[in-house]
JSON list of C-alpha atoms in Angstrom, two decimals:
[
{"chain": "A", "resi": 1, "resn": "MET", "atom": "CA", "xyz": [100.35, 188.67, 95.24]},
{"chain": "A", "resi": 2, "resn": "LYS", "atom": "CA", "xyz": [99.31, 191.70, 97.73]},
{"chain": "A", "resi": 3, "resn": "PHE", "atom": "CA", "xyz": [95.94, 191.45, 96.57]},
{"chain": "A", "resi": 4, "resn": "PHE", "atom": "CA", "xyz": [95.89, 188.10, 98.03]},
{"chain": "A", "resi": 5, "resn": "VAL", "atom": "CA", "xyz": [97.53, 188.47, 101.23]},
{"chain": "A", "resi": 6, "resn": "PHE", "atom": "CA", "xyz": [95.08, 191.59, 101.60]},
{"chain": "A", "resi": 7, "resn": "VAL", "atom": "CA", "xyz": [92.33, 189.12, 100.87]},
{"chain": "A", "resi": 8, "resn": "LEU", "atom": "CA", "xyz": [93.64, 186.72, 103.71]},
{"chain": "A", "resi": 9, "resn": "VAL", "atom": "CA", "xyz": [94.01, 189.46, 106.26]},
{"chain": "A", "resi": 10, "resn": "PHE", "atom": "CA", "xyz": [90.53, 190.63, 105.50]},
{"chain": "A", "resi": 11, "resn": "VAL", "atom": "CA", "xyz": [89.08, 187.20, 105.97]},
{"chain": "A", "resi": 12, "resn": "PHE", "atom": "CA", "xyz": [91.07, 186.31, 108.95]},
{"chain": "A", "resi": 13, "resn": "PHE", "atom": "CA", "xyz": [90.05, 189.65, 110.82]},
{"chain": "A", "resi": 14, "resn": "GLY", "atom": "CA", "xyz": [86.49, 189.27, 109.48]},
{"chain": "A", "resi": 15, "resn": "ALA", "atom": "CA", "xyz": [86.06, 185.59, 110.82]},
{"chain": "A", "resi": 16, "resn": "SER", "atom": "CA", "xyz": [87.69, 187.04, 114.13]},
{"chain": "A", "resi": 17, "resn": "PHE", "atom": "CA", "xyz": [85.14, 189.79, 114.57]},
{"chain": "A", "resi": 18, "resn": "ALA", "atom": "CA", "xyz": [82.05, 187.53, 113.69]},
{"chain": "A", "resi": 19, "resn": "GLN", "atom": "CA", "xyz": [83.38, 185.14, 116.40]},
{"chain": "A", "resi": 20, "resn": "ALA", "atom": "CA", "xyz": [83.64, 187.92, 118.76]},
{"chain": "A", "resi": 21, "resn": "GLN", "atom": "CA", "xyz": [80.14, 188.90, 118.23]},
{"chain": "A", "resi": 22, "resn": "LYS", "atom": "CA", "xyz": [78.77, 185.75, 118.93]},
{"chain": "A", "resi": 23, "resn": "LYS", "atom": "CA", "xyz": [77.09, 185.93, 122.26]},
{"chain": "A", "resi": 24, "resn": "PHE", "atom": "CA", "xyz": [77.86, 183.48, 124.95]},
{"chain": "A", "resi": 25, "resn": "VAL", "atom": "CA", "xyz": [74.81, 181.03, 125.56]},
{"chain": "A", "resi": 26, "resn": "LEU", "atom": "CA", "xyz": [74.05, 180.06, 129.22]},
{"chain": "A", "resi": 27, "resn": "SER", "atom": "CA", "xyz": [73.15, 176.44, 130.07]},
{"chain": "A", "resi": 28, "resn": "PRO", "atom": "CA", "xyz": [70.16, 175.92, 132.37]},
{"chain": "A", "resi": 29, "resn": "PHE", "atom": "CA", "xyz": [72.57, 175.33, 135.20]},
{"chain": "A", "resi": 30, "resn": "GLN", "atom": "CA", "xyz": [74.61, 178.72, 134.69]},
{"chain": "A", "resi": 31, "resn": "SER", "atom": "CA", "xyz": [71.41, 180.62, 134.48]},
{"chain": "A", "resi": 32, "resn": "ASN", "atom": "CA", "xyz": [70.05, 179.32, 137.40]},
{"chain": "A", "resi": 33, "resn": "VAL", "atom": "CA", "xyz": [73.49, 179.92, 139.56]},
{"chain": "A", "resi": 34, "resn": "GLN", "atom": "CA", "xyz": [73.91, 183.40, 137.85]},
{"chain": "A", "resi": 35, "resn": "ASN", "atom": "CA", "xyz": [70.18, 184.37, 138.91]},
{"chain": "A", "resi": 36, "resn": "CYS", "atom": "CA", "xyz": [71.91, 183.65, 142.48]},
{"chain": "A", "resi": 37, "resn": "ILE", "atom": "CA", "xyz": [75.42, 184.57, 142.65]},
{"chain": "A", "resi": 38, "resn": "ASP", "atom": "CA", "xyz": [77.35, 187.97, 142.80]},
{"chain": "A", "resi": 39, "resn": "SER", "atom": "CA", "xyz": [77.48, 189.74, 139.28]},
{"chain": "A", "resi": 40, "resn": "LYS", "atom": "CA", "xyz": [81.12, 190.40, 139.44]},
{"chain": "A", "resi": 41, "resn": "ILE", "atom": "CA", "xyz": [81.81, 186.45, 139.11]},
{"chain": "A", "resi": 42, "resn": "ASN", "atom": "CA", "xyz": [82.35, 185.11, 135.65]},
{"chain": "A", "resi": 43, "resn": "ILE", "atom": "CA", "xyz": [79.74, 182.70, 135.02]},
{"chain": "A", "resi": 44, "resn": "GLU", "atom": "CA", "xyz": [81.12, 181.32, 131.62]},
{"chain": "A", "resi": 45, "resn": "LYS", "atom": "CA", "xyz": [83.32, 178.74, 133.23]},
{"chain": "A", "resi": 46, "resn": "ILE", "atom": "CA", "xyz": [81.08, 177.56, 135.72]},
{"chain": "A", "resi": 47, "resn": "ASP", "atom": "CA", "xyz": [79.37, 174.48, 134.65]},
{"chain": "A", "resi": 48, "resn": "THR", "atom": "CA", "xyz": [79.52, 172.06, 137.44]},
{"chain": "A", "resi": 49, "resn": "ASN", "atom": "CA", "xyz": [79.01, 171.83, 141.42]},
{"chain": "A", "resi": 50, "resn": "LYS", "atom": "CA", "xyz": [82.63, 171.44, 141.73]},
{"chain": "A", "resi": 51, "resn": "LYS", "atom": "CA", "xyz": [83.56, 174.59, 139.68]},
{"chain": "A", "resi": 52, "resn": "LEU", "atom": "CA", "xyz": [80.88, 176.62, 141.53]},
{"chain": "A", "resi": 53, "resn": "TYR", "atom": "CA", "xyz": [81.96, 175.62, 144.88]},
{"chain": "A", "resi": 54, "resn": "ASP", "atom": "CA", "xyz": [85.91, 176.21, 143.93]},
{"chain": "A", "resi": 55, "resn": "THR", "atom": "CA", "xyz": [84.76, 179.80, 142.66]},
{"chain": "A", "resi": 56, "resn": "ILE", "atom": "CA", "xyz": [82.91, 180.28, 145.86]},
{"chain": "A", "resi": 57, "resn": "LYS", "atom": "CA", "xyz": [86.11, 179.51, 148.09]},
{"chain": "A", "resi": 58, "resn": "HIS", "atom": "CA", "xyz": [87.98, 181.91, 145.83]},
{"chain": "A", "resi": 59, "resn": "PHE", "atom": "CA", "xyz": [85.55, 184.80, 145.76]},
{"chain": "A", "resi": 60, "resn": "TYR", "atom": "CA", "xyz": [84.22, 184.60, 149.86]},
{"chain": "A", "resi": 61, "resn": "PRO", "atom": "CA", "xyz": [86.78, 183.93, 152.11]},
{"chain": "A", "resi": 62, "resn": "LEU", "atom": "CA", "xyz": [86.20, 181.49, 154.83]},
{"chain": "A", "resi": 63, "resn": "THR", "atom": "CA", "xyz": [85.15, 182.54, 158.20]},
{"chain": "A", "resi": 64, "resn": "SER", "atom": "CA", "xyz": [84.21, 179.52, 159.97]},
{"chain": "A", "resi": 65, "resn": "PHE", "atom": "CA", "xyz": [83.68, 175.70, 159.48]},
{"chain": "A", "resi": 66, "resn": "GLU", "atom": "CA", "xyz": [81.97, 172.88, 160.84]},
{"chain": "A", "resi": 67, "resn": "THR", "atom": "CA", "xyz": [81.83, 169.00, 160.19]},
{"chain": "A", "resi": 68, "resn": "LEU", "atom": "CA", "xyz": [77.96, 168.08, 160.89]},
{"chain": "A", "resi": 69, "resn": "PHE", "atom": "CA", "xyz": [78.40, 164.50, 160.05]},
{"chain": "A", "resi": 70, "resn": "ARG", "atom": "CA", "xyz": [81.09, 162.20, 158.59]},
{"chain": "A", "resi": 71, "resn": "GLU", "atom": "CA", "xyz": [81.11, 158.24, 158.19]},
{"chain": "A", "resi": 72, "resn": "VAL", "atom": "CA", "xyz": [84.40, 156.69, 156.90]},
{"chain": "A", "resi": 73, "resn": "GLU", "atom": "CA", "xyz": [84.95, 152.99, 156.31]},
{"chain": "A", "resi": 74, "resn": "TYR", "atom": "CA", "xyz": [88.44, 152.19, 156.04]},
{"chain": "A", "resi": 75, "resn": "SER", "atom": "CA", "xyz": [91.36, 149.46, 156.80]},
{"chain": "A", "resi": 76, "resn": "MET", "atom": "CA", "xyz": [94.10, 149.74, 158.94]},
{"chain": "A", "resi": 77, "resn": "LYS", "atom": "CA", "xyz": [96.67, 146.95, 159.93]},
{"chain": "A", "resi": 78, "resn": "GLY", "atom": "CA", "xyz": [94.45, 144.45, 158.33]},
{"chain": "A", "resi": 79, "resn": "GLU", "atom": "CA", "xyz": [91.26, 145.51, 160.28]},
{"chain": "A", "resi": 80, "resn": "GLN", "atom": "CA", "xyz": [88.12, 146.87, 158.48]},
{"chain": "A", "resi": 81, "resn": "LYS", "atom": "CA", "xyz": [87.15, 149.79, 160.47]},
{"chain": "A", "resi": 82, "resn": "LYS", "atom": "CA", "xyz": [84.04, 152.64, 160.46]},
{"chain": "A", "resi": 83, "resn": "LEU", "atom": "CA", "xyz": [84.39, 156.04, 161.80]},
{"chain": "A", "resi": 84, "resn": "LYS", "atom": "CA", "xyz": [81.15, 157.83, 162.60]},
{"chain": "A", "resi": 85, "resn": "PHE", "atom": "CA", "xyz": [80.95, 161.53, 163.65]},
{"chain": "A", "resi": 86, "resn": "GLU", "atom": "CA", "xyz": [77.63, 163.10, 164.73]},
{"chain": "A", "resi": 87, "resn": "ASP", "atom": "CA", "xyz": [76.34, 165.64, 167.10]},
{"chain": "A", "resi": 88, "resn": "GLY", "atom": "CA", "xyz": [79.91, 166.07, 168.51]},
{"chain": "A", "resi": 89, "resn": "ILE", "atom": "CA", "xyz": [80.56, 162.28, 169.07]},
{"chain": "A", "resi": 90, "resn": "ILE", "atom": "CA", "xyz": [83.43, 160.16, 167.14]},
{"chain": "A", "resi": 91, "resn": "GLN", "atom": "CA", "xyz": [82.72, 156.36, 167.27]},
{"chain": "A", "resi": 92, "resn": "ILE", "atom": "CA", "xyz": [84.86, 153.91, 165.94]},
{"chain": "A", "resi": 93, "resn": "PHE", "atom": "CA", "xyz": [83.59, 150.57, 165.03]},
{"chain": "A", "resi": 94, "resn": "ASN", "atom": "CA", "xyz": [85.16, 147.23, 163.99]},
{"chain": "A", "resi": 95, "resn": "ILE", "atom": "CA", "xyz": [83.57, 145.59, 160.95]},
{"chain": "A", "resi": 96, "resn": "GLU", "atom": "CA", "xyz": [83.58, 141.84, 161.41]},
{"chain": "A", "resi": 97, "resn": "GLY", "atom": "CA", "xyz": [82.43, 138.61, 159.55]},
{"chain": "A", "resi": 98, "resn": "ASP", "atom": "CA", "xyz": [81.09, 138.19, 155.96]},
{"chain": "A", "resi": 99, "resn": "ASP", "atom": "CA", "xyz": [77.87, 139.79, 157.25]},
{"chain": "A", "resi": 100, "resn": "GLU", "atom": "CA", "xyz": [79.89, 142.95, 158.29]},
{"chain": "A", "resi": 101, "resn": "VAL", "atom": "CA", "xyz": [78.60, 143.31, 161.94]},
{"chain": "A", "resi": 102, "resn": "LEU", "atom": "CA", "xyz": [79.70, 146.62, 163.67]},
{"chain": "A", "resi": 103, "resn": "LYS", "atom": "CA", "xyz": [81.19, 146.34, 167.27]},
{"chain": "A", "resi": 104, "resn": "LEU", "atom": "CA", "xyz": [81.92, 149.75, 168.89]},
{"chain": "A", "resi": 105, "resn": "VAL", "atom": "CA", "xyz": [85.63, 150.00, 170.13]},
{"chain": "A", "resi": 106, "resn": "SER", "atom": "CA", "xyz": [85.68, 153.73, 171.09]},
{"chain": "A", "resi": 107, "resn": "THR", "atom": "CA", "xyz": [83.67, 156.90, 171.67]},
{"chain": "A", "resi": 108, "resn": "GLU", "atom": "CA", "xyz": [84.86, 160.34, 172.28]},
{"chain": "A", "resi": 109, "resn": "LYS", "atom": "CA", "xyz": [82.44, 163.25, 172.87]},
{"chain": "A", "resi": 110, "resn": "PHE", "atom": "CA", "xyz": [83.80, 166.75, 171.72]},
{"chain": "A", "resi": 111, "resn": "ASP", "atom": "CA", "xyz": [82.32, 169.94, 173.24]},
{"chain": "A", "resi": 112, "resn": "GLU", "atom": "CA", "xyz": [84.39, 172.83, 171.48]},
{"chain": "A", "resi": 113, "resn": "ASN", "atom": "CA", "xyz": [82.43, 175.64, 173.23]},
{"chain": "A", "resi": 114, "resn": "LYS", "atom": "CA", "xyz": [83.60, 174.28, 176.79]},
{"chain": "A", "resi": 115, "resn": "PRO", "atom": "CA", "xyz": [87.08, 173.75, 176.93]},
{"chain": "A", "resi": 116, "resn": "SER", "atom": "CA", "xyz": [88.53, 172.26, 180.38]},
{"chain": "A", "resi": 117, "resn": "VAL", "atom": "CA", "xyz": [92.12, 172.61, 181.88]},
{"chain": "A", "resi": 118, "resn": "LEU", "atom": "CA", "xyz": [92.46, 168.97, 181.18]},
{"chain": "A", "resi": 119, "resn": "MET", "atom": "CA", "xyz": [91.79, 169.84, 177.32]},
{"chain": "A", "resi": 120, "resn": "ARG", "atom": "CA", "xyz": [94.81, 172.07, 177.00]},
{"chain": "A", "resi": 121, "resn": "HIS", "atom": "CA", "xyz": [97.38, 169.58, 175.91]},
{"chain": "A", "resi": 122, "resn": "LYS", "atom": "CA", "xyz": [94.67, 167.53, 173.78]},
{"chain": "A", "resi": 123, "resn": "ILE", "atom": "CA", "xyz": [93.23, 167.99, 170.59]},
{"chain": "A", "resi": 124, "resn": "ARG", "atom": "CA", "xyz": [90.17, 170.21, 170.78]},
{"chain": "A", "resi": 125, "resn": "SER", "atom": "CA", "xyz": [88.47, 170.15, 167.29]},
{"chain": "A", "resi": 126, "resn": "ALA", "atom": "CA", "xyz": [86.66, 166.76, 166.22]},
{"chain": "A", "resi": 127, "resn": "GLU", "atom": "CA", "xyz": [88.18, 167.47, 163.04]},
{"chain": "A", "resi": 128, "resn": "ALA", "atom": "CA", "xyz": [91.71, 167.35, 164.10]},
{"chain": "A", "resi": 129, "resn": "ARG", "atom": "CA", "xyz": [90.98, 164.32, 166.23]},
{"chain": "A", "resi": 130, "resn": "MET", "atom": "CA", "xyz": [89.32, 162.49, 163.24]},
{"chain": "A", "resi": 131, "resn": "ASN", "atom": "CA", "xyz": [92.23, 163.22, 160.81]},
{"chain": "A", "resi": 132, "resn": "GLN", "atom": "CA", "xyz": [94.71, 161.90, 163.53]},
{"chain": "A", "resi": 133, "resn": "LEU", "atom": "CA", "xyz": [92.55, 158.62, 163.88]},
{"chain": "A", "resi": 134, "resn": "LEU", "atom": "CA", "xyz": [92.65, 158.25, 159.97]},
{"chain": "A", "resi": 135, "resn": "PHE", "atom": "CA", "xyz": [96.26, 159.13, 159.71]},
{"chain": "A", "resi": 136, "resn": "ARG", "atom": "CA", "xyz": [97.52, 156.32, 157.40]},
{"chain": "A", "resi": 137, "resn": "ALA", "atom": "CA", "xyz": [94.39, 154.37, 156.94]},
{"chain": "A", "resi": 138, "resn": "ASP", "atom": "CA", "xyz": [93.30, 153.02, 153.73]},
{"chain": "A", "resi": 139, "resn": "ILE", "atom": "CA", "xyz": [89.75, 154.61, 153.18]},
{"chain": "A", "resi": 140, "resn": "LYS", "atom": "CA", "xyz": [87.28, 152.76, 150.97]},
{"chain": "A", "resi": 141, "resn": "SER", "atom": "CA", "xyz": [84.32, 155.25, 151.52]},
{"chain": "A", "resi": 142, "resn": "ASP", "atom": "CA", "xyz": [84.09, 159.02, 153.02]},
{"chain": "A", "resi": 143, "resn": "TYR", "atom": "CA", "xyz": [80.60, 160.72, 153.57]},
{"chain": "A", "resi": 144, "resn": "GLN", "atom": "CA", "xyz": [80.56, 163.97, 154.95]},
{"chain": "A", "resi": 145, "resn": "LYS", "atom": "CA", "xyz": [78.18, 166.81, 155.64]},
{"chain": "A", "resi": 146, "resn": "ILE", "atom": "CA", "xyz": [79.70, 170.34, 156.29]},
{"chain": "A", "resi": 147, "resn": "LYS", "atom": "CA", "xyz": [78.62, 173.58, 157.11]},
{"chain": "A", "resi": 148, "resn": "GLU", "atom": "CA", "xyz": [80.72, 176.45, 155.94]},
{"chain": "A", "resi": 149, "resn": "VAL", "atom": "CA", "xyz": [80.12, 180.46, 156.83]},
{"chain": "A", "resi": 150, "resn": "ARG", "atom": "CA", "xyz": [82.11, 182.60, 154.57]},
{"chain": "A", "resi": 151, "resn": "ALA", "atom": "CA", "xyz": [82.32, 186.62, 153.99]},
{"chain": "A", "resi": 152, "resn": "LYS", "atom": "CA", "xyz": [79.28, 188.63, 153.27]},
{"chain": "A", "resi": 153, "resn": "LYS", "atom": "CA", "xyz": [77.08, 186.53, 155.41]},
{"chain": "A", "resi": 154, "resn": "LEU", "atom": "CA", "xyz": [77.24, 183.50, 153.07]},
{"chain": "A", "resi": 155, "resn": "GLU", "atom": "CA", "xyz": [76.45, 179.76, 154.50]},
{"chain": "A", "resi": 156, "resn": "LEU", "atom": "CA", "xyz": [76.93, 176.77, 152.94]},
{"chain": "A", "resi": 157, "resn": "LYS", "atom": "CA", "xyz": [75.58, 173.06, 153.45]},
{"chain": "A", "resi": 158, "resn": "ILE", "atom": "CA", "xyz": [77.74, 170.85, 151.12]},
{"chain": "A", "resi": 159, "resn": "VAL", "atom": "CA", "xyz": [77.34, 166.83, 151.22]},
{"chain": "A", "resi": 160, "resn": "PHE", "atom": "CA", "xyz": [80.39, 165.18, 150.14]},
{"chain": "A", "resi": 161, "resn": "SER", "atom": "CA", "xyz": [80.70, 161.35, 148.87]},
{"chain": "A", "resi": 162, "resn": "ASP", "atom": "CA", "xyz": [84.38, 160.45, 148.04]},
{"chain": "A", "resi": 163, "resn": "SER", "atom": "CA", "xyz": [85.26, 163.93, 147.20]},
{"chain": "A", "resi": 164, "resn": "HIS", "atom": "CA", "xyz": [82.48, 164.28, 144.90]},
{"chain": "A", "resi": 165, "resn": "ILE", "atom": "CA", "xyz": [79.95, 167.04, 145.98]},
{"chain": "A", "resi": 166, "resn": "LYS", "atom": "CA", "xyz": [76.30, 165.47, 146.05]},
{"chain": "A", "resi": 167, "resn": "SER", "atom": "CA", "xyz": [74.90, 168.40, 147.11]},
{"chain": "A", "resi": 168, "resn": "LEU", "atom": "CA", "xyz": [75.60, 172.29, 147.99]},
{"chain": "A", "resi": 169, "resn": "PHE", "atom": "CA", "xyz": [72.97, 174.50, 149.42]},
{"chain": "A", "resi": 170, "resn": "ILE", "atom": "CA", "xyz": [74.34, 178.32, 149.65]},
{"chain": "A", "resi": 171, "resn": "GLU", "atom": "CA", "xyz": [72.15, 180.83, 151.29]},
{"chain": "A", "resi": 172, "resn": "PHE", "atom": "CA", "xyz": [73.07, 184.45, 150.23]},
{"chain": "A", "resi": 173, "resn": "THR", "atom": "CA", "xyz": [71.82, 186.98, 153.12]},
{"chain": "A", "resi": 174, "resn": "GLY", "atom": "CA", "xyz": [72.21, 190.48, 151.42]},
{"chain": "A", "resi": 175, "resn": "GLU", "atom": "CA", "xyz": [73.07, 193.53, 152.75]},
{"chain": "A", "resi": 176, "resn": "LYS", "atom": "CA", "xyz": [69.46, 194.89, 153.11]},
{"chain": "A", "resi": 177, "resn": "PRO", "atom": "CA", "xyz": [66.74, 193.29, 155.61]},
{"chain": "A", "resi": 178, "resn": "GLY", "atom": "CA", "xyz": [64.94, 190.65, 153.85]},
{"chain": "A", "resi": 179, "resn": "GLU", "atom": "CA", "xyz": [67.37, 190.36, 150.76]},
{"chain": "A", "resi": 180, "resn": "LYS", "atom": "CA", "xyz": [67.99, 186.47, 150.68]},
{"chain": "A", "resi": 181, "resn": "LYS", "atom": "CA", "xyz": [68.74, 184.25, 147.77]},
{"chain": "A", "resi": 182, "resn": "VAL", "atom": "CA", "xyz": [69.02, 180.20, 148.00]},
{"chain": "A", "resi": 183, "resn": "LEU", "atom": "CA", "xyz": [70.98, 178.41, 145.64]},
{"chain": "A", "resi": 184, "resn": "ASN", "atom": "CA", "xyz": [70.28, 174.55, 145.95]},
{"chain": "A", "resi": 185, "resn": "CYS", "atom": "CA", "xyz": [72.52, 172.47, 143.81]},
{"chain": "A", "resi": 186, "resn": "GLN", "atom": "CA", "xyz": [72.17, 168.62, 143.44]},
{"chain": "A", "resi": 187, "resn": "GLN", "atom": "CA", "xyz": [73.87, 165.78, 141.64]},
{"chain": "A", "resi": 188, "resn": "LYS", "atom": "CA", "xyz": [71.36, 163.36, 140.00]},
{"chain": "A", "resi": 189, "resn": "ASP", "atom": "CA", "xyz": [72.26, 160.54, 137.36]},
{"chain": "A", "resi": 190, "resn": "GLN", "atom": "CA", "xyz": [76.01, 162.15, 137.21]},
{"chain": "A", "resi": 191, "resn": "THR", "atom": "CA", "xyz": [74.26, 165.52, 136.15]},
{"chain": "A", "resi": 192, "resn": "ASP", "atom": "CA", "xyz": [74.76, 168.78, 138.34]},
{"chain": "A", "resi": 193, "resn": "ILE", "atom": "CA", "xyz": [71.43, 170.68, 138.53]},
{"chain": "A", "resi": 194, "resn": "CYS", "atom": "CA", "xyz": [70.96, 174.17, 140.60]},
{"chain": "A", "resi": 195, "resn": "ASN", "atom": "CA", "xyz": [67.78, 175.67, 141.36]},
{"chain": "A", "resi": 196, "resn": "CYS", "atom": "CA", "xyz": [68.03, 179.48, 142.33]},
{"chain": "A", "resi": 197, "resn": "ARG", "atom": "CA", "xyz": [65.25, 180.61, 144.68]},
{"chain": "A", "resi": 198, "resn": "LEU", "atom": "CA", "xyz": [64.47, 184.32, 145.58]}
]
């Protein structure tokens, strides 16, 4: 009986040791990501653009954020509408008829670099104003281009479509002059692909 228990223990620990000896094999996605990101980041759990972005968010604190473009189709109080933001201008359109003709309802310009005395009690950021306009809206589609600057001179340009990351462009500017890496990630046919350029 003791011999049987000894054999079981030996087999169990032998299998565990053999499993530990197996080296983790990186996918092509992970290999490209690993070539660009900090070596302290564990690459094993990063296998999609979303997981990569979530890791970057955790590892590099945000210093600035800017919406470059946004287009939202939504309904509110029974009306079909479209919000469009580009070059600091928010436009609201009504979508009319079966042929979905756009009729401009309102235009607001935001210049966050020039706050005036009149703006003191108004919403100064375009992001806050868009959130206010879309409050309680039934959103049908939401397409956004965002720029983020993060710690260690990291710059990201992200394209979201209905909260899915369609593209993720990350520029790593190193501590030394001329030390730059670019990680370009796209979603093609539901597959995430990354390419690291040194």
